[in-house]
């Protein structure tokens, strides 16, 4: 039978999600201002160009690059589906598992900008190693401890992690993806208060088969409060029940886990009880920035491959890159790579900036860059043709250059799902987009608020919207010209006009749909897409202007790339604005519901059916199927070696 959730259950899910979000803005934010129709160019200009690098970072970066080139074989890792022990040991010796851990705990102490450069480097070379390091450093034990752990907990685990103990993050369950209110894993405090007892299971825990340490989210069944704990995989009751295998990232050490009466010392609680989801979301604010940086690394390689192949391959008497169809692709790929790097580098720098709230920019960078990288690898496959679809081992066997486009396509697809799927990123940003409006007038559409209170609020709400909405139009009479940006100033003028239009459309959306607005996901998604495109435009123009002022040799080329990118983006934004109110969303929704109900099952006839029922496809907790042999690295010993100083 179908599982139907009651209104109370749905309401509880909303309340849990709302309680987990950061209600207060802890600093300025470019996108938050953009949502309100204000283009704060001062928040992205002057653009933070590359700064002088610390000698310690230079040594680590050079050593890591040399290690990747000489000791890591991405094709072999993909073929075997395993991380070679010497690769993991080499990363340990380099200190790669302690990149963002402070030196006082034995780590390298990289800031976000330095870490972003590392992830871009690794992302350009091997996605499996990228996932290993990112899952450990960005959402594993180090970052939550850095932000929320007690000093005792930091002293207990951070030195061990800096020496190479691998960590993982365990939140997802068979029936719990982005709805944490349904969390089934439980944790209960013992009567003496000295420990907790953990029971339940987790799914898709990246690094789970090789991790020594886990961040585990679990619910107190008596209060429903969700808390976060550090759990050691060597403890009794921690069980790896399955190694998950995927289309790409074939070496990913991904596990289904079971916890049976696992005793957790009370001091292993991260932060306070009931703060688990807030800790997870706050950690992801910067943790998500690994993916946009890695995506840039991949895009650079795709651009190089397509450029050189378009010179090497001739068709109809000339290089294929001189044919208009391919030349346009190359132009778009170059402009897209430039914009992706502009977005990622800007966000890494903003994350390090005191008094800046990075949550929206991090979500936008993750969503936008991963989508662009997927388009890039798809275009690379198309340009390479049959050689793109052919495995690199097959190419090498018949004497051609082993270019792993096929492997890259398989590996990159997960980035639209990792660390918040594209749909969840849209919903997250849409909620933050409406934050100010919900603060001002949310009670008017809340059925739980008494009518008397709503009536009392009306004058204040009316005054806010009368002045704010009128201001959106009046500012158009005195809009800035951005003359200092030269030709590119026209693109900033477009962003400024579009930001005011964006804010007005959000207001119109709330007036038209009121409480039913939460179900108009495609409308909200288009608003978010507009926002992300405007952000990429602003970052691209600001970077080009910074390069011009610096007088670097790449400044003219950067301006040309920014101009091409912005021209195409303006057309996309114009189309998105048009589609807000002129679309077939309602008809498509009704048709989709009819398909769901089986009205069009007749279309499925004519092939060989799967024979699966709906019940067969329901998510289930991991069973005790015979797992494949696991290759867990030995615990850290004294012979690991010191990190690079």
XYZ file of C-alpha atoms in Angstrom:
645
model
C 0.000 0.000 0.000
C 1.093 3.569 -0.620
C 2.443 5.522 2.322
C 0.267 8.605 2.793
C 1.534 11.251 5.174
C -0.958 13.128 7.311
C -1.168 16.913 7.431
C 0.362 16.815 10.924
C 3.338 14.805 9.654
C 3.880 17.209 6.779
C 3.636 20.159 9.158
C 6.146 18.514 11.497
C 8.583 18.052 8.621
C 8.309 21.739 7.770
C 8.847 22.722 11.388
C 11.946 20.542 11.702
C 13.406 21.974 8.508
C 12.583 25.523 9.588
C 14.125 25.023 13.016
C 17.323 23.694 11.420
C 17.920 26.686 9.145
C 19.937 29.651 10.334
C 17.249 32.164 11.205
C 19.641 35.068 11.740
C 21.852 36.591 9.071
C 25.305 36.900 10.579
C 26.670 39.308 8.018
C 26.261 40.855 4.617
C 25.375 38.841 1.536
C 25.350 39.758 -2.158
C 22.520 37.393 -3.064
C 20.399 38.312 -0.068
C 20.520 41.930 -1.210
C 19.847 40.894 -4.806
C 16.653 39.138 -3.698
C 15.433 42.478 -2.333
C 16.188 44.284 -5.574
C 19.484 45.822 -4.487
C 22.640 45.266 -6.526
C 25.471 45.650 -3.995
C 28.426 45.774 -6.369
C 30.631 46.774 -3.437
C 30.287 43.237 -2.073
C 31.959 41.688 -5.148
C 34.081 44.614 -6.366
C 37.029 44.951 -6.178
C 37.126 41.281 -7.086
C 39.576 39.287 -4.917
C 42.270 38.276 -7.386
C 44.930 35.694 -6.579
C 47.164 36.839 -3.751
C 50.731 35.985 -2.863
C 50.824 32.408 -1.621
C 52.331 31.344 1.680
C 55.547 29.325 1.283
C 53.988 26.529 3.359
C 51.053 26.313 0.979
C 53.293 26.425 -2.084
C 55.286 23.462 -0.798
C 52.180 21.425 -0.037
C 50.533 22.260 -3.368
C 53.662 21.371 -5.353
C 54.106 18.124 -3.428
C 50.462 17.158 -3.968
C 50.615 17.936 -7.688
C 53.774 15.851 -8.042
C 52.189 12.999 -6.082
C 49.081 12.997 -8.272
C 51.094 12.967 -11.487
C 53.563 10.305 -10.382
C 51.628 8.029 -8.022
C 47.916 8.264 -8.879
C 46.519 6.478 -11.950
C 42.881 7.631 -12.375
C 42.132 5.066 -15.097
C 43.459 2.220 -12.946
C 41.464 3.385 -9.926
C 38.346 3.445 -12.100
C 39.017 -0.005 -13.554
C 39.716 -1.692 -10.200
C 37.099 0.225 -8.237
C 39.517 0.610 -5.333
C 41.768 3.215 -3.783
C 45.260 1.663 -3.807
C 46.674 1.553 -0.245
C 49.758 3.431 -1.432
C 47.555 6.318 -2.626
C 45.829 6.658 0.730
C 49.135 6.316 2.583
C 50.711 8.923 0.310
C 47.881 11.370 0.980
C 48.392 10.760 4.695
C 52.097 11.513 4.495
C 51.373 14.735 2.643
C 48.926 15.814 5.356
C 46.021 15.962 2.891
C 43.524 14.675 5.462
C 44.393 17.595 7.732
C 44.282 20.391 5.173
C 41.835 22.620 7.066
C 42.859 21.541 10.560
C 44.738 24.207 12.499
C 48.509 23.711 12.989
C 48.093 23.503 16.778
C 46.274 20.207 16.195
C 48.847 18.974 13.682
C 47.088 20.086 10.501
C 48.155 22.268 7.592
C 45.834 25.150 8.476
C 44.727 26.007 4.939
C 42.175 28.768 4.619
C 39.198 28.430 2.272
C 40.933 30.072 -0.696
C 43.909 27.719 -0.405
C 41.643 24.717 0.066
C 39.656 25.735 -3.036
C 42.856 25.792 -5.099
C 43.682 22.287 -3.906
C 40.227 20.947 -4.751
C 40.432 22.541 -8.201
C 43.768 20.811 -8.760
C 42.516 17.410 -7.611
C 39.227 17.882 -9.497
C 41.166 18.365 -12.712
C 42.868 15.001 -12.269
C 40.784 12.361 -10.510
C 37.192 12.528 -9.290
C 37.564 9.505 -7.011
C 40.329 11.180 -4.999
C 38.335 14.421 -5.043
C 35.358 12.661 -3.442
C 37.579 10.982 -0.854
C 39.141 14.252 0.293
C 36.010 16.371 -0.020
C 33.710 14.052 1.918
C 36.333 13.742 4.657
C 37.314 17.395 4.931
C 34.137 19.277 4.052
C 31.350 17.267 5.693
C 33.236 14.653 7.710
C 34.460 15.059 11.279
C 37.015 17.905 10.876
C 34.676 20.760 9.904
C 31.880 20.149 12.472
C 34.507 19.860 15.210
C 36.226 23.013 14.024
C 32.963 24.964 14.151
C 31.067 23.377 17.064
C 33.235 20.875 18.926
C 34.381 21.345 22.489
C 38.081 21.875 23.064
C 38.295 18.435 24.640
C 36.724 16.851 21.565
C 39.089 18.750 19.269
C 42.092 17.609 21.297
C 40.783 14.045 21.206
C 40.232 13.731 17.453
C 41.763 16.521 15.359
C 45.408 15.418 15.830
C 44.383 11.890 14.911
C 42.615 13.143 11.785
C 45.585 15.330 10.839
C 47.751 12.193 10.911
C 45.397 10.564 8.410
C 42.367 9.058 10.128
C 39.629 9.149 7.464
C 36.155 10.383 8.416
C 32.646 10.304 6.969
C 29.213 11.887 7.438
C 26.170 9.710 8.221
C 22.767 11.388 7.840
C 20.928 9.755 4.913
C 18.723 6.728 5.583
C 16.705 4.459 3.308
C 13.577 6.581 3.883
C 15.291 9.855 4.711
C 16.881 12.063 2.100
C 16.082 15.733 2.453
C 13.312 15.236 5.014
C 15.179 14.820 8.329
C 11.936 14.810 10.319
C 11.617 11.140 9.341
C 14.999 10.201 10.806
C 14.718 6.688 12.244
C 18.165 6.252 13.801
C 17.766 6.832 17.530
C 20.045 7.817 20.364
C 19.108 7.664 24.039
C 21.073 8.846 27.031
C 21.874 6.222 29.661
C 20.445 6.696 33.172
C 23.857 7.630 34.578
C 24.261 10.346 31.929
C 27.756 9.175 31.000
C 26.939 7.859 27.531
C 24.370 7.488 24.782
C 23.087 4.340 23.060
C 22.797 4.481 19.263
C 20.555 2.245 17.128
C 19.597 2.423 13.468
C 21.037 2.371 9.971
C 22.493 4.801 7.460
C 22.785 4.686 3.683
C 25.215 6.146 1.125
C 27.844 7.122 3.644
C 30.778 8.268 1.502
C 34.108 6.999 2.890
C 32.077 4.732 5.166
C 33.941 1.528 4.290
C 37.371 3.008 5.104
C 36.525 5.602 7.755
C 37.788 5.418 11.326
C 35.475 8.215 12.453
C 31.891 9.194 11.627
C 29.642 12.165 12.233
C 26.292 10.504 12.959
C 22.934 12.254 13.132
C 20.394 10.556 15.394
C 17.051 11.364 16.992
C 16.062 11.199 20.654
C 12.769 9.207 20.528
C 11.406 10.962 23.615
C 11.937 14.525 22.362
C 12.468 14.017 18.586
C 15.506 16.288 18.926
C 18.264 15.454 16.429
C 21.859 15.575 17.647
C 25.294 15.005 16.138
C 27.961 12.667 17.532
C 31.463 11.478 16.726
C 31.338 7.688 16.431
C 34.359 5.422 15.977
C 33.848 2.610 13.501
C 35.893 0.235 15.661
C 33.336 0.360 18.483
C 31.161 -2.706 19.138
C 27.857 -2.545 17.302
C 29.089 -0.517 14.305
C 28.633 -2.660 11.226
C 29.245 -2.177 7.511
C 26.453 -4.176 5.905
C 27.076 -3.272 2.275
C 29.555 -1.527 -0.022
C 27.502 0.578 -2.450
C 28.628 0.656 -6.093
C 27.766 3.347 -8.632
C 27.773 4.307 -12.294
C 30.777 6.565 -11.757
C 33.216 7.187 -8.916
C 33.788 3.451 -8.949
C 36.315 3.500 -6.128
C 34.004 5.494 -3.862
C 34.197 3.890 -0.428
C 30.464 4.244 0.102
C 28.735 2.201 2.792
C 25.413 1.155 4.185
C 25.901 1.106 7.953
C 24.074 -0.410 10.896
C 24.339 0.612 14.548
C 23.254 -1.860 17.213
C 23.389 -0.685 20.837
C 26.494 1.391 20.151
C 27.665 3.143 23.316
C 28.830 6.712 22.667
C 30.654 8.611 25.435
C 28.689 11.702 26.435
C 31.647 13.935 25.562
C 31.372 12.833 21.917
C 28.260 14.959 21.466
C 29.076 17.743 18.987
C 27.702 21.038 20.234
C 24.452 20.768 22.164
C 21.637 18.240 22.123
C 19.042 18.967 19.458
C 21.439 21.028 17.344
C 22.438 18.268 14.933
C 20.679 19.519 11.806
C 21.776 23.092 12.364
C 25.347 21.845 12.716
C 25.015 19.872 9.483
C 23.578 22.793 7.517
C 26.103 25.278 8.858
C 28.947 22.895 8.050
C 27.656 22.575 4.488
C 27.717 26.354 3.998
C 31.440 26.138 3.319
C 31.578 22.382 2.728
C 29.628 22.780 -0.511
C 32.392 24.962 -1.921
C 34.546 21.907 -2.641
C 32.332 20.912 -5.560
C 32.340 24.212 -7.490
C 36.135 24.344 -7.183
C 36.524 20.750 -8.370
C 34.080 21.444 -11.214
C 36.325 24.283 -12.398
C 39.276 21.904 -12.477
C 37.336 19.504 -14.660
C 36.108 22.291 -16.949
C 39.666 23.446 -17.599
C 40.627 19.957 -18.757
C 37.549 19.644 -20.988
C 38.359 22.987 -22.597
C 41.962 21.910 -23.239
C 40.899 18.563 -24.713
C 38.307 20.156 -27.022
C 40.649 22.935 -28.165
C 43.485 20.562 -29.055
C 41.194 17.944 -30.596
C 39.546 20.635 -32.713
C 43.001 21.466 -34.079
C 44.065 17.839 -34.573
C 40.887 16.584 -36.245
C 40.162 17.693 -39.813
C 36.883 17.333 -41.647
C 35.927 18.570 -45.141
C 39.305 20.150 -45.743
C 39.855 22.074 -42.518
C 40.248 21.704 -38.775
C 36.883 20.982 -37.180
C 37.386 23.935 -34.824
C 37.101 26.263 -37.826
C 33.607 25.022 -38.640
C 31.000 27.370 -37.205
C 29.178 24.674 -35.224
C 32.314 23.678 -33.313
C 33.714 27.215 -33.065
C 30.545 28.313 -31.277
C 30.854 25.405 -28.874
C 34.456 26.345 -28.121
C 33.475 29.969 -27.525
C 30.719 28.980 -25.120
C 32.946 26.479 -23.311
C 35.703 29.050 -22.811
C 33.272 31.695 -21.567
C 31.566 29.166 -19.294
C 34.889 28.033 -17.809
C 35.832 31.647 -17.157
C 32.505 32.297 -15.425
C 32.706 29.101 -13.362
C 36.157 30.060 -12.115
C 34.963 33.600 -11.392
C 32.083 32.262 -9.272
C 34.157 29.679 -7.410
C 37.140 31.920 -6.650
C 34.835 34.707 -5.483
C 32.932 32.397 -3.136
C 36.098 30.885 -1.662
C 37.322 34.405 -0.869
C 33.971 35.541 0.539
C 33.910 32.495 2.831
C 37.162 33.735 4.395
C 35.875 37.309 4.699
C 34.894 38.320 8.253
C 31.283 39.434 8.593
C 30.069 37.762 5.397
C 27.203 35.252 5.384
C 28.176 32.757 2.696
C 25.182 30.395 2.813
C 23.418 31.592 -0.348
C 26.539 32.129 -2.430
C 27.797 28.639 -1.513
C 24.500 27.068 -2.570
C 24.440 29.082 -5.800
C 28.046 28.166 -6.632
C 27.436 24.480 -5.964
C 24.273 24.397 -8.059
C 25.432 26.593 -10.931
C 28.959 25.247 -11.330
C 27.980 21.587 -11.212
C 25.290 22.132 -13.851
C 27.767 23.999 -16.066
C 30.371 21.243 -15.624
C 27.815 18.665 -16.725
C 27.111 20.726 -19.846
C 30.856 20.984 -20.434
C 31.481 17.245 -20.290
C 28.452 16.641 -22.517
C 29.850 19.046 -25.129
C 33.260 17.410 -24.807
C 31.680 14.027 -25.499
C 29.962 15.469 -28.565
C 33.076 17.131 -29.941
C 35.206 14.037 -29.396
C 32.478 11.893 -30.969
C 33.131 8.157 -30.935
C 36.474 8.735 -29.219
C 34.657 10.432 -26.376
C 32.371 7.440 -25.925
C 35.218 4.922 -26.144
C 36.962 3.914 -22.910
C 40.466 5.252 -22.485
C 41.889 1.731 -22.099
C 40.427 0.826 -25.502
C 41.816 3.991 -27.061
C 45.268 3.188 -25.701
C 45.078 -0.436 -26.857
C 44.664 0.650 -30.467
C 47.350 3.326 -30.274
C 45.401 6.545 -29.640
C 45.742 9.025 -26.800
C 43.846 7.657 -23.764
C 41.550 10.612 -23.048
C 39.012 9.635 -20.369
C 35.913 11.559 -21.449
C 33.699 8.513 -20.895
C 35.032 8.141 -17.345
C 34.637 11.859 -16.662
C 30.999 11.798 -17.769
C 30.219 8.910 -15.434
C 32.054 10.567 -12.553
C 30.603 14.055 -12.936
C 26.944 13.115 -13.035
C 26.784 12.621 -9.267
C 27.733 16.248 -8.662
C 24.155 17.298 -9.401
C 23.104 15.062 -6.484
C 25.992 15.230 -3.988
C 25.746 17.576 -0.986
C 22.259 18.750 -1.880
C 20.672 17.832 -5.214
C 19.921 20.563 -7.725
C 16.252 20.448 -6.702
C 17.100 20.781 -3.005
C 19.488 23.654 -3.731
C 16.657 25.409 -5.546
C 14.285 24.890 -2.628
C 16.903 25.995 -0.101
C 17.599 29.192 -2.028
C 13.907 29.818 -2.625
C 13.253 29.666 1.125
C 16.028 32.158 1.799
C 14.814 34.296 -1.095
C 11.444 34.685 0.609
C 12.885 35.168 4.095
C 12.321 38.924 4.371
C 8.797 38.638 2.986
C 7.925 35.864 5.428
C 9.272 37.950 8.286
C 7.120 40.901 7.259
C 3.915 39.252 6.083
C 4.236 35.514 6.599
C 1.719 35.541 9.441
C -0.969 36.780 7.043
C -0.880 33.483 5.116
C -0.378 31.262 8.168
C -3.688 29.540 9.026
C -2.564 29.109 12.644
C -2.379 32.873 13.269
C -5.593 34.377 14.759
C -7.543 36.812 12.603
C -7.206 39.558 15.211
C -3.423 39.410 15.024
C -3.510 39.483 11.231
C -5.683 42.607 11.271
C -3.338 44.269 13.725
C -0.395 43.589 11.422
C -1.971 44.988 8.267
C -0.910 48.665 8.646
C 2.754 47.739 9.169
C 2.729 45.297 6.284
C 1.053 47.811 3.983
C 3.589 50.507 4.876
C 6.568 48.211 4.254
C 5.372 47.111 0.846
C 4.203 50.556 -0.240
C 7.646 52.053 0.387
C 9.690 49.028 -0.716
C 7.757 48.308 -3.911
C 7.606 51.946 -4.954
C 11.332 52.195 -4.275
C 12.030 49.407 -6.748
C 10.532 51.553 -9.498
C 11.956 54.877 -8.335
C 15.502 53.523 -8.181
C 15.164 52.848 -11.897
C 15.097 56.625 -12.466
C 18.477 57.033 -10.794
C 20.103 53.718 -11.585
C 23.921 53.686 -11.640
C 25.699 53.683 -14.983
C 28.783 51.703 -13.899
C 30.925 53.775 -16.251
C 34.121 52.649 -14.529
C 33.564 49.188 -15.998
C 33.703 50.458 -19.585
C 31.872 48.292 -22.126
C 31.139 45.692 -19.448
C 29.185 48.296 -17.467
C 26.207 47.588 -19.749
C 26.047 44.077 -18.324
C 26.003 45.375 -14.756
C 23.194 47.725 -15.749
C 21.286 44.668 -16.953
C 21.962 42.900 -13.637
C 20.710 45.955 -11.718
C 17.488 46.185 -13.734
C 16.951 42.444 -13.514
C 17.485 42.433 -9.736
C 14.672 44.952 -9.268
C 12.451 42.964 -11.610
C 13.333 39.789 -9.710
C 12.251 41.387 -6.437
C 8.978 42.585 -7.958
C 8.226 39.130 -9.354
C 8.757 37.593 -5.921
C 6.246 40.055 -4.510
C 3.756 39.313 -7.298
C 4.243 35.602 -6.635
C 3.298 36.027 -2.963
C 0.265 38.179 -3.787
C -1.057 35.768 -6.414
C -0.371 32.411 -4.778
C -0.209 33.244 -1.027
C -0.219 30.014 1.003
C -0.345 27.835 -2.102
C 2.977 29.258 -3.245
C 5.014 26.480 -1.657
C 3.585 24.102 -4.255
C 4.600 26.326 -7.182
C 8.070 24.868 -7.329
C 8.774 25.583 -10.997
C 7.993 29.277 -10.526
C 10.381 29.400 -7.576
C 13.000 27.402 -9.467
C 12.945 29.929 -12.309
C 13.477 32.760 -9.818
C 16.466 30.908 -8.388
C 17.859 30.238 -11.877
C 17.608 33.949 -12.641
C 19.436 34.728 -9.409
C 22.248 32.296 -10.139
C 22.735 33.638 -13.657
C 22.870 37.231 -12.378
C 25.408 36.222 -9.743
C 27.612 34.585 -12.387
C 27.379 37.721 -14.537
C 28.364 40.013 -11.674
C 31.300 37.787 -10.701
C 32.524 37.581 -14.299
C 32.386 41.342 -14.883
C 33.970 42.166 -11.514
C 36.845 39.776 -12.200
C 37.467 41.183 -15.682
C 37.560 44.714 -14.278
C 39.972 43.673 -11.520
C 42.282 42.109 -14.105
C 42.131 45.303 -16.198
C 43.056 47.453 -13.209
C 45.903 45.112 -12.360
C 47.206 45.474 -15.887
C 47.805 41.773 -16.395
C 48.368 40.297 -19.860
C 45.144 38.264 -19.660
C 42.895 41.297 -19.035
C 41.742 41.838 -22.671
C 40.951 38.144 -23.094
C 39.061 38.109 -19.786
C 36.942 41.063 -20.880
C 36.129 39.306 -24.144
C 35.121 36.106 -22.331
C 33.021 38.037 -19.815
C 31.256 39.911 -22.597
C 30.423 36.728 -24.513
C 29.215 34.985 -21.378
C 27.013 37.909 -20.319
C 25.431 38.335 -23.734
C 24.268 34.725 -23.744
C 23.191 34.894 -20.112
C 21.065 37.974 -20.705
C 19.084 36.032 -23.297
C 18.592 33.156 -20.850
C 17.462 35.503 -18.073
C 15.012 37.248 -20.401
C 13.503 33.880 -21.340
C 13.232 32.850 -17.673
C 11.390 36.049 -16.781
C 8.954 35.465 -19.665
C 8.349 31.875 -18.579
C 7.375 32.895 -15.047
C 3.848 33.766 -16.132
C 3.625 32.290 -19.631
C 3.998 28.543 -19.252
C 2.132 25.259 -19.196
C 3.012 24.399 -15.580
C -0.568 23.632 -14.532
C -1.306 21.473 -17.555
C 1.972 19.616 -17.132
C 1.232 19.047 -13.451
C -2.191 17.592 -14.220
C -0.686 15.360 -16.886
C 2.034 14.228 -14.495
C -0.551 13.318 -11.870
C -2.460 11.349 -14.491
C 0.710 9.444 -15.393
C 1.278 8.785 -11.693
C -2.233 7.393 -11.376
C -1.601 4.959 -14.238
C -3.840 6.637 -16.804
C -1.089 6.355 -19.408
C 0.265 2.947 -18.471
C -0.806 1.792 -21.922
C 2.324 3.550 -23.241
C 4.476 1.078 -21.322
C 3.137 -1.883 -23.319
C 5.183 -3.275 -26.168
C 8.455 -3.877 -24.358
C 9.559 -6.464 -21.828
C 8.244 -5.217 -18.470
C 10.418 -5.250 -15.376
C 7.789 -7.151 -13.404
C 8.442 -4.889 -10.436
C 5.595 -3.661 -8.268
C 5.467 -0.345 -6.440
C 6.137 -2.218 -3.195
C 9.221 -3.807 -4.751
C 10.650 -0.344 -5.336
C 10.026 1.058 -1.867
C 13.211 2.068 -0.006
C 14.275 -0.440 2.617
C 16.815 -0.413 5.379
C 20.039 -2.214 4.389
C 19.754 -5.969 4.713
C 22.388 -8.457 5.713
C 23.294 -9.536 2.210
C 26.787 -10.955 1.877
C 28.993 -7.879 1.507
C 31.969 -7.905 -0.819
C 35.378 -8.055 0.886
C 36.243 -4.656 2.297
C 39.677 -3.131 2.092
C 39.785 -1.007 5.196
C 43.154 0.715 5.683
C 44.929 -0.103 8.908
C 44.619 2.322 11.773
C 47.099 5.136 11.858
C 50.479 4.097 13.203
C 53.699 5.842 14.130
C 55.242 5.235 10.697
C 52.795 7.451 8.824
C 55.197 10.374 8.701
C 54.746 14.047 9.384
C 52.641 16.362 7.228
C 54.372 18.761 4.881
C 55.317 21.846 6.888
